[in-house]
Short mmCIF file of C-alpha atoms in Angstrom, two decimals:
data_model
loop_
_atom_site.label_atom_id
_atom_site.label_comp_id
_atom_site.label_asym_id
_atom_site.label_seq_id
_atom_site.Cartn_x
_atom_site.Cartn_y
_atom_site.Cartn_z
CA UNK A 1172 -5.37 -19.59 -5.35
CA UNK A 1173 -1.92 -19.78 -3.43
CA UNK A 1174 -1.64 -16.30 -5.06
CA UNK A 1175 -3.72 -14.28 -6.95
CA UNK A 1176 -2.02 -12.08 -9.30
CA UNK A 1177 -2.59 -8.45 -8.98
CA UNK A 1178 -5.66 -8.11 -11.78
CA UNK A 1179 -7.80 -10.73 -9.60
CA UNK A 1180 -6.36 -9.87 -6.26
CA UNK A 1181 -7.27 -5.82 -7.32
CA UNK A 1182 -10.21 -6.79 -9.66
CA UNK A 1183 -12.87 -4.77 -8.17
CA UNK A 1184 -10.76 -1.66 -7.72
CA UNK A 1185 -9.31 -2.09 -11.19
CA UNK A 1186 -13.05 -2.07 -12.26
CA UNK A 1187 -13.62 1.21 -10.47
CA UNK A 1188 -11.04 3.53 -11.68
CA UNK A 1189 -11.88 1.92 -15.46
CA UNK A 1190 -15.27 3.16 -14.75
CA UNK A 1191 -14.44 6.86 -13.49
CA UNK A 1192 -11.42 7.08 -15.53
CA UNK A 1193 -11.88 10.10 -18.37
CA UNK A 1194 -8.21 10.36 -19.13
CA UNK A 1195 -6.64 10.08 -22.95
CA UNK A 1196 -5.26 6.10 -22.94
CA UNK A 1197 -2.64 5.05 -25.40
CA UNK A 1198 -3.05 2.22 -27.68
CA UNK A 1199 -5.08 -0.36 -26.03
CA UNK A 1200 -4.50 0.86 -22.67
CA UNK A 1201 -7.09 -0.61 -20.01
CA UNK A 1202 -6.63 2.90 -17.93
CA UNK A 1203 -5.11 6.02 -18.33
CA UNK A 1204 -1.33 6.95 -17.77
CA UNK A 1205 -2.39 8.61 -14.78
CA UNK A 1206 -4.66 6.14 -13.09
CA UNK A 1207 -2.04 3.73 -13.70
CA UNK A 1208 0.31 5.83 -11.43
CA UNK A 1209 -2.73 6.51 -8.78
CA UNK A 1210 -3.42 2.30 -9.10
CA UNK A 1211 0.05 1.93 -7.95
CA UNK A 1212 1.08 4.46 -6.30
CA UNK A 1213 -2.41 5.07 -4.19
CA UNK A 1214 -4.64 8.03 -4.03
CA UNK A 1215 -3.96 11.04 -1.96
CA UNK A 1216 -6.85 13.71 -0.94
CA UNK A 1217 -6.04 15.68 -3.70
CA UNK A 1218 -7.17 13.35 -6.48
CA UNK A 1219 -10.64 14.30 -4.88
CA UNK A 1220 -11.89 10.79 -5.16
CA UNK A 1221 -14.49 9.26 -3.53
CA UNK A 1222 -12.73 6.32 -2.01
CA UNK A 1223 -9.05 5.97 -1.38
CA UNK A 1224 -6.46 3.76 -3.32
CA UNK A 1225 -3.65 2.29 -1.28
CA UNK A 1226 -0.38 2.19 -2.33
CA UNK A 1227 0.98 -0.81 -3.48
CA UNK A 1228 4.36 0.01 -4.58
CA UNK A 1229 6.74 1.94 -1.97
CA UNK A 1230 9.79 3.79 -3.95
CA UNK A 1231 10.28 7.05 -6.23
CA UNK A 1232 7.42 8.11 -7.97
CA UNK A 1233 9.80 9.14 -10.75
CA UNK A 1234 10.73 5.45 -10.92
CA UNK A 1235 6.65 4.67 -11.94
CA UNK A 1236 6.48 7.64 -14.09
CA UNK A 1237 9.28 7.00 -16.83
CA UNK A 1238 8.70 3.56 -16.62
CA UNK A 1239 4.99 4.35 -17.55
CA UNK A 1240 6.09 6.69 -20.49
CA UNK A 1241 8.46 4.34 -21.61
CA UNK A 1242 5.17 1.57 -22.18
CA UNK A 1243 3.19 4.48 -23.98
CA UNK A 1244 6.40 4.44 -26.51
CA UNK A 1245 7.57 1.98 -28.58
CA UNK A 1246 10.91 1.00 -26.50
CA UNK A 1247 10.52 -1.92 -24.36
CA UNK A 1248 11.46 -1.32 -20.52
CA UNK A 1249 14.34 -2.91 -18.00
CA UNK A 1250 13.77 -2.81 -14.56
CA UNK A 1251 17.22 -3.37 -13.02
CA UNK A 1252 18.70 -3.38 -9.51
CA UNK A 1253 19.32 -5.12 -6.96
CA UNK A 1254 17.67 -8.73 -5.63
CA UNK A 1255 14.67 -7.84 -3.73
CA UNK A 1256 13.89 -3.83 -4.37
CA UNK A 1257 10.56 -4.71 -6.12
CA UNK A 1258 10.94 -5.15 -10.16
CA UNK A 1259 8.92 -8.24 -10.39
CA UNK A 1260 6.66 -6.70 -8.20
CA UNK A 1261 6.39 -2.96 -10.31
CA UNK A 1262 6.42 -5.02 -13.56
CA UNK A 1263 3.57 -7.23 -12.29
CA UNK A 1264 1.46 -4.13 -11.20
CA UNK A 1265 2.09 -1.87 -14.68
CA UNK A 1266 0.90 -5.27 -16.76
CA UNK A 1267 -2.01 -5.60 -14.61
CA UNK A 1268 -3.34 -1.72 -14.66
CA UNK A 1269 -2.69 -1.69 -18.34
CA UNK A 1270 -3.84 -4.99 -19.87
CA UNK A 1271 -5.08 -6.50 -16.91
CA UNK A 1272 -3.01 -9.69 -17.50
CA UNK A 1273 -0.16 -10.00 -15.92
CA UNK A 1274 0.66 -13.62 -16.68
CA UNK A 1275 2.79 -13.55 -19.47
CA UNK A 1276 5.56 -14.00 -18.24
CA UNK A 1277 8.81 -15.76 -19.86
CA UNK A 1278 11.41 -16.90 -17.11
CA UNK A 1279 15.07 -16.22 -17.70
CA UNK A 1280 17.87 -18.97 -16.78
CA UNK A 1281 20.22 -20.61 -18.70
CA UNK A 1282 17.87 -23.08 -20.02
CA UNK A 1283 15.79 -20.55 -21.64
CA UNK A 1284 15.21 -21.38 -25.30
CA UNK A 1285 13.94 -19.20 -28.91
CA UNK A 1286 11.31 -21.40 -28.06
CA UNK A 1287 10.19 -19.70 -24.73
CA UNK A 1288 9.61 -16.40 -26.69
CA UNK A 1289 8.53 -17.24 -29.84
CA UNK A 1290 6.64 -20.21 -30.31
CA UNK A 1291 6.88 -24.15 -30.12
CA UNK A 1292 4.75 -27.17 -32.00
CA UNK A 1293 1.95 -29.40 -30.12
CA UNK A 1294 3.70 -32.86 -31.78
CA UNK A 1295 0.83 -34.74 -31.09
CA UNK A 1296 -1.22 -32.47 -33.21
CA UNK A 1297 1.65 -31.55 -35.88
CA UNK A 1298 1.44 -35.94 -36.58
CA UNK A 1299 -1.95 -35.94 -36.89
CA UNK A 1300 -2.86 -33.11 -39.10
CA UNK A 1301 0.43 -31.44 -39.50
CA UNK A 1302 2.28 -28.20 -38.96
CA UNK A 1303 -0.46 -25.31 -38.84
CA UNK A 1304 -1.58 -22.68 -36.82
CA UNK A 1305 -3.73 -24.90 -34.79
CA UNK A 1306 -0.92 -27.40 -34.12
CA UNK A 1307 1.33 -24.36 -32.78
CA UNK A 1308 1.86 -23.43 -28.87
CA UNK A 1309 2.60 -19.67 -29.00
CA UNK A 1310 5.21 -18.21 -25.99
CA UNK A 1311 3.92 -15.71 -23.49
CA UNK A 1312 5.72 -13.49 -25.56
CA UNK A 1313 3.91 -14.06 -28.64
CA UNK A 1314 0.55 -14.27 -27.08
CA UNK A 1315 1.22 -10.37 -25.45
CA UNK A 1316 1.76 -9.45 -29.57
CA UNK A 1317 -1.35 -11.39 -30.68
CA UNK A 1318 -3.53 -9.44 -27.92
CA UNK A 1319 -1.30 -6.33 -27.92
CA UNK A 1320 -0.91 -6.37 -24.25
CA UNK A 1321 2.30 -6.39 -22.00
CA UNK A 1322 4.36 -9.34 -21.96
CA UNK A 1323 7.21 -9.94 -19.19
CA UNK A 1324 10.76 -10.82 -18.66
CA UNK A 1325 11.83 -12.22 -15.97
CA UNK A 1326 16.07 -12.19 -15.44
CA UNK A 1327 16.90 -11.34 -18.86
CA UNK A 1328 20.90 -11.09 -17.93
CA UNK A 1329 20.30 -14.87 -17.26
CA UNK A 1330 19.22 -16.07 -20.74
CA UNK A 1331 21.92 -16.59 -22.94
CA UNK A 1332 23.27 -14.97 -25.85
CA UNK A 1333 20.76 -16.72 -28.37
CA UNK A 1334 17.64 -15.85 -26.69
CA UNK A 1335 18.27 -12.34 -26.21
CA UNK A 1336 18.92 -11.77 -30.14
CA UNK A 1337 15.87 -13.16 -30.55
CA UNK A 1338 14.39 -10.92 -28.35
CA UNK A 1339 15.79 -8.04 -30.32
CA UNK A 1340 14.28 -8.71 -33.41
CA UNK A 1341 10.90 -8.79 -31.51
CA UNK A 1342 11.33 -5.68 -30.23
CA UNK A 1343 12.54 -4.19 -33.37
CA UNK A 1344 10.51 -5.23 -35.59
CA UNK A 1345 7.40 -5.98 -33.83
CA UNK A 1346 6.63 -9.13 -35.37
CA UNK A 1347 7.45 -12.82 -35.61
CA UNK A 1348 8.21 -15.20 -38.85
CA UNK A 1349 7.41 -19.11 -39.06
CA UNK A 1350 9.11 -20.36 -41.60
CA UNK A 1351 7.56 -23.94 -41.22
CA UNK A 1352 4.80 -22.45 -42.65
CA UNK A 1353 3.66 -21.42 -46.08
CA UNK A 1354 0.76 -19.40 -45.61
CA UNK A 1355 -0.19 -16.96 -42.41
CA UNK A 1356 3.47 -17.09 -41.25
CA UNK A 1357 3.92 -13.90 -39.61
CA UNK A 1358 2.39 -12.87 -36.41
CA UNK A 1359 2.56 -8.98 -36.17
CA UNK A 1360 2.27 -7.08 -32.91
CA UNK A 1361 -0.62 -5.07 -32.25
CA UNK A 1362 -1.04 -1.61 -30.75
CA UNK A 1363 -0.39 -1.84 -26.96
CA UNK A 1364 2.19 -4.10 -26.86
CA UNK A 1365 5.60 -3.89 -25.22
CA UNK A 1366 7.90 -5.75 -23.26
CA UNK A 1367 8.74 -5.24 -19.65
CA UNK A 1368 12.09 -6.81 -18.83
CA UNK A 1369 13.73 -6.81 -14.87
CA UNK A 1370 17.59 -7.89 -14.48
CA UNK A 1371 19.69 -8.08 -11.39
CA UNK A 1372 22.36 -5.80 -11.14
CA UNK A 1373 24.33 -8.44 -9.36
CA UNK A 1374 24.17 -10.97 -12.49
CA UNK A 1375 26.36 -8.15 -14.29
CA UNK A 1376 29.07 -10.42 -16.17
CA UNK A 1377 26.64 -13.46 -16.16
CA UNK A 1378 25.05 -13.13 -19.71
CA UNK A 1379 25.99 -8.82 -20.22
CA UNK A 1380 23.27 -7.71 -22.42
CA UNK A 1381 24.60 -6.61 -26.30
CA UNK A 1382 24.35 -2.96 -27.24
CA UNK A 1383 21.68 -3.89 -29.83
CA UNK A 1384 19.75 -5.01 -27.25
CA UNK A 1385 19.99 -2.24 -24.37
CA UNK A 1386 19.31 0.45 -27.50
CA UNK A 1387 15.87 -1.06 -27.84
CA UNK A 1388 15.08 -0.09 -23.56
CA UNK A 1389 14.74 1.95 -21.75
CA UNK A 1390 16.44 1.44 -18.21
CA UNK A 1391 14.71 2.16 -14.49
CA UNK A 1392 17.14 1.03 -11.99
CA UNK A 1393 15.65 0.64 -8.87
CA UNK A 1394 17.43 1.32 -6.38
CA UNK A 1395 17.73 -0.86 -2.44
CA UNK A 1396 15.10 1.42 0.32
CA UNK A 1397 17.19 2.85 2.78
CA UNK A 1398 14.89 5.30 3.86
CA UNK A 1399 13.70 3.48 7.35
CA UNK A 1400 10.18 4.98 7.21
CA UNK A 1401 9.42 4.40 3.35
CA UNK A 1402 11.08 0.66 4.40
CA UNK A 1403 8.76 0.08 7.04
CA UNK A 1404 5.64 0.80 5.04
CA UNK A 1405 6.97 -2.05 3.08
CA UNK A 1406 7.69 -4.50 5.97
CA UNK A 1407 3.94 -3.64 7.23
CA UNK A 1408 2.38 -3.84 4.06
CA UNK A 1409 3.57 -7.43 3.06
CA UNK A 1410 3.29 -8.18 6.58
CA UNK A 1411 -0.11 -7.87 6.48
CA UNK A 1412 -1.02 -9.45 3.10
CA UNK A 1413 1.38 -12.44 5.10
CA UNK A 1414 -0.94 -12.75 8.08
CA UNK A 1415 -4.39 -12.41 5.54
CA UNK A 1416 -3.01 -15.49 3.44
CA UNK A 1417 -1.86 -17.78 6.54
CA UNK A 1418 -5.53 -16.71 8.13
CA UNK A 1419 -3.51 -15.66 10.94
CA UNK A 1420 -3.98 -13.58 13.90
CA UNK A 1421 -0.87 -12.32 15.25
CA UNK A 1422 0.23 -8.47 15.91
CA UNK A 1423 3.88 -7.47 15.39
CA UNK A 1424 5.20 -5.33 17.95
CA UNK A 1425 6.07 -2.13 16.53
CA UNK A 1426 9.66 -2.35 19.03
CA UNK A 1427 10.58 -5.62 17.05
CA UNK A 1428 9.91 -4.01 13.44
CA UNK A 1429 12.12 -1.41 14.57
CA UNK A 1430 14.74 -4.11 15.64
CA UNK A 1431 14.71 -5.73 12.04
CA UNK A 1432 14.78 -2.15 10.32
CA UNK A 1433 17.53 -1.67 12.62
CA UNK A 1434 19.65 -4.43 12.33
CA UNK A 1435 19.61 -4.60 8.69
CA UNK A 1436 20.49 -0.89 8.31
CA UNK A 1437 23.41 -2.07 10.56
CA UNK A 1438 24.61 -5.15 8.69
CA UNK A 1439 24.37 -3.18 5.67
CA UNK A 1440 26.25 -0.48 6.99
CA UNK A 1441 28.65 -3.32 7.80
CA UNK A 1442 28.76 -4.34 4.66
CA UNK A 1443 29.41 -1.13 2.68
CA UNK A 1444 32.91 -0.53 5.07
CA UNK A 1445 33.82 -4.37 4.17
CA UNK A 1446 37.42 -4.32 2.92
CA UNK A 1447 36.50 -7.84 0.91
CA UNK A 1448 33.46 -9.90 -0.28
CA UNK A 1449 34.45 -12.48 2.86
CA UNK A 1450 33.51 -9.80 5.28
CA UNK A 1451 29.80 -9.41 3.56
CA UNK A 1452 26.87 -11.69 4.13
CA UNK A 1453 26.07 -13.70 1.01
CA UNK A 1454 22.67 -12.30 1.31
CA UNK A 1455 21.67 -8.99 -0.45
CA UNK A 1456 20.07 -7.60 3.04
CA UNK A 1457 17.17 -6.16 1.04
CA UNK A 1458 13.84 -5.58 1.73
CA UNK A 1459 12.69 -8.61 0.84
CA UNK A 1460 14.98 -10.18 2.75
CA UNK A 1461 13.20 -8.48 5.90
CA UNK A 1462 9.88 -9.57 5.09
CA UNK A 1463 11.43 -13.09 4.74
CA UNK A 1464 12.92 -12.91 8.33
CA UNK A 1465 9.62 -12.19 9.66
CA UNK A 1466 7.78 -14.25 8.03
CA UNK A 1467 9.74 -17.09 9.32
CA UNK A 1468 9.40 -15.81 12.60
CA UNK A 1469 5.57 -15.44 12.78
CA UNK A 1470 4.90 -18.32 11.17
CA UNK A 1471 7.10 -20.19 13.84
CA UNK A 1472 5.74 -18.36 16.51
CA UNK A 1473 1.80 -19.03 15.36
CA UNK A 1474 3.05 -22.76 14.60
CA UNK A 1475 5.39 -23.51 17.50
CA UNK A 1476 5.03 -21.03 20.14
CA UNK A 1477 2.56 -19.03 22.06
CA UNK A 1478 0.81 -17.46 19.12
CA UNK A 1479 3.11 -14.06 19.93
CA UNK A 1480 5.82 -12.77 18.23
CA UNK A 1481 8.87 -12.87 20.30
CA UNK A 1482 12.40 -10.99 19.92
CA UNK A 1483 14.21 -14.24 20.55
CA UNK A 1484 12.19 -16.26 17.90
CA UNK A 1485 12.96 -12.88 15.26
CA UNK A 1486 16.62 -13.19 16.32
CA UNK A 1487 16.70 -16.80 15.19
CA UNK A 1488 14.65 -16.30 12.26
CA UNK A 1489 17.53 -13.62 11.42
CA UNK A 1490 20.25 -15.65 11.90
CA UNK A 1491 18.71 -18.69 10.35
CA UNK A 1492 17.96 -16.70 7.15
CA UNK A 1493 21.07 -14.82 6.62
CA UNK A 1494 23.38 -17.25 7.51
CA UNK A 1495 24.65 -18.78 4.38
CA UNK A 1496 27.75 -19.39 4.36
CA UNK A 1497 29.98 -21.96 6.81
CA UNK A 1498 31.71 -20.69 8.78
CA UNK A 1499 31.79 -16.85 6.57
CA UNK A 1500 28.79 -15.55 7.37
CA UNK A 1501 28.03 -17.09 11.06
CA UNK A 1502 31.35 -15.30 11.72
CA UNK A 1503 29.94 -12.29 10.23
CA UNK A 1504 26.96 -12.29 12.47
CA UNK A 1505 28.86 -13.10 15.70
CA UNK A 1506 30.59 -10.43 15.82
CA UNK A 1507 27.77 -8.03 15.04
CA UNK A 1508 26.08 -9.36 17.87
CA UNK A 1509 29.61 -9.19 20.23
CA UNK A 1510 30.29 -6.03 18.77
CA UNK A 1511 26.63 -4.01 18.13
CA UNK A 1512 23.51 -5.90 19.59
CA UNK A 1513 25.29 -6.65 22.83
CA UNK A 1514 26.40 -2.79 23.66
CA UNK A 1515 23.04 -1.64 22.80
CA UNK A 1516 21.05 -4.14 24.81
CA UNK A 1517 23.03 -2.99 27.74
CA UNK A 1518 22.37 0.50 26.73
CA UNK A 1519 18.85 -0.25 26.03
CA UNK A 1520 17.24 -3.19 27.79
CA UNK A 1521 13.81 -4.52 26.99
CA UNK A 1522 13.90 -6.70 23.79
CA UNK A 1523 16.87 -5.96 22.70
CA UNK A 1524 18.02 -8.22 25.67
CA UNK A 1525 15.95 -10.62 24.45
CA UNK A 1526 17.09 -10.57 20.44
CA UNK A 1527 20.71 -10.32 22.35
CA UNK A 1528 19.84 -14.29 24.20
CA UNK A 1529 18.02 -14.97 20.80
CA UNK A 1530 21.01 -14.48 18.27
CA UNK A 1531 23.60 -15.74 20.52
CA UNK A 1532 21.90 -19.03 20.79
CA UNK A 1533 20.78 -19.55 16.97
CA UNK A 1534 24.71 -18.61 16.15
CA UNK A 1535 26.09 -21.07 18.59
CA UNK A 1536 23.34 -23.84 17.29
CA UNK A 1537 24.49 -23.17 13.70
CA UNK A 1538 28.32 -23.20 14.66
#
């Protein structure tokens, strides 16, 4: 698999805390409100267990918590924020500790249909033998009610108008009609199910969600990690998952993780005194975004170069990822390295000179 999902990438550990978990579980509930916080959250020595859970999701454990009541209730939940905080990533963790399935998943763009959540026809089969049960191809959605397990949302604020009424009355009333049939036409929802929704809070105006619809969740916003030690658990975490997938062998200086951290808490600073949306970079400078710059890099430097991360190859793998927008954004970046990177090489030396040579060439390249 090019990627496992969490319930087959955490299988065996998912399997352990079922097996020592004594805690009161709601509905159908594969573990216990609780372990579902420890499963994502990781173990610390006071849960006095006898092998340690790491932490998968960096943030506010306040964030996990109401989102985890929220699933024990009857609302559905909205994960919103900003690209690249983690939503996907929370929602696909909570739907694999509870109903260890996490693949029902409906994506949200403008091409979404009723279809996509409720249910479509096999025509082959609806010719042959006509429309039934049999000859019906339920959504992700619907499956979730059949098995009362958690279905997912991807970009709901990117479905239009249509699909999210739809949506409403699922939530509502917890069950689905077919009116092309005349006998076993309803599919209700069984205990355990619930909806987990994420949105970007930069799609606000794109398809606004109805009040109707925001009564029936219950919003988490996550917010972007600017704490530099909670963001570099992050970066090192993905980092290396990255390096177990590629099969590669390749240690990250802990001087050029500090240079990313760094120059994205500088751009972003940057970006939060910018008097228009021309002096921001296009891109959301979130964490993701990090882990995307240095992936690029180290899979350049295993593929291209001596097999060791360099601060010249992260510089380009920087500017080559953030810049966007012609000229907008190279301009942006020029003059962060003229005005920030260059005074603090001089100040500092050592690989910063190095990302200084780095960025100045992958700018003037790009130019």
């Amino acid at each position: 698999m090019l990627r496992a999902p969490a319930e087959t990438k955490y299988a065996e550990e998912l399997d352990w805390l079922e097996s020592i978990d004594d805690g009161p579980k709601p509905f159908s509930w594969r573990l216990s409100p609780k372990m579902v916080r420890l499963f994502i959250l990781g173990s610390e020595r006071a849960d006095g267990l006898d092998r340690e859970v790491a932490q998968k999701w960096f943030g506010d454990r306040s964030f996990v918590e109401r989102a985890i009541v929220t699933l024990a209730s009857d609302r559905g939940l909205l994960l919103i924020g900003d690209p690249g905080t983690g939503k996907s990533w929370l929602a696909e963790l909570l739907a694999a500790a509870i109903s260890r399935n996490s693949t029902l998943v409906v994506q949200g763009t403008a091409g979404t249909t009723e279809d996509h959540i409720k249910y479509s026809w096999n025509v082959s089969a609806v010719i042959a033998n006509g429309q039934s049960r049999a000859s019906m191809i339920p959504s992700p959605i619907m499956t979730a009610m059949e098995q009362g397990v958690i279905g997912r949302f991807e970009e709901l604020t990117r479905s239009t108008s249509d699909v999210q009424d739809a949506l409403i009355s699922i939530l509502s009333e917890k069950y689905v009609s077919i009116p092309e049939l005349d006998d076993d036409n309803i599919v209700f929802a069984k205990p355990g199910f619930s909806v987990i929704a994420t949105a970007n809070s930069r799609d606000r105006g794109v398809n606004d969600l109805s009040s109707a619809l925001k009564r029936r969740f219950n919003f988490v916003r996550i917010p972007v990690v600017t704490n530099k030690k909670s963001e570099a658990e992050i970066v090192r975490f993905r980092t290396v998952e990255l390096l177990r997938r590629h099969q590669i062998e390749l240690d990250v200086p802990p001087t050029l993780l500090d240079i990313l951290l760094q120059s994205f808490a500088d751009l972003r600073a940057a970006a939060a005194s910018a008097g228009s949306d021309d002096e921001k970079l296009e891109s959301a400078l979130s964490t993701a975004e990090q882990i995307g710059v240095l992936e690029d890099a180290i899979l350049h430097s295993n593929f291209f170069g001596d097999r060791a991360l360099r601060a010249q190859t992260l510089a380009s793998s920087l500017v080559g990822s953030l810049a966007r927008r012609a000229p907008e954004d190279l301009a942006i970046l020029n003059k962060y390295w003229h005005g920030v990177v260059e005074p603090r090489s001089k100040a500092e030396g050592g690989s910063w000179t190095e990302f200084l040579d780095g960025g100045r060439e992958a700018i003037k390249t790009l130019s």
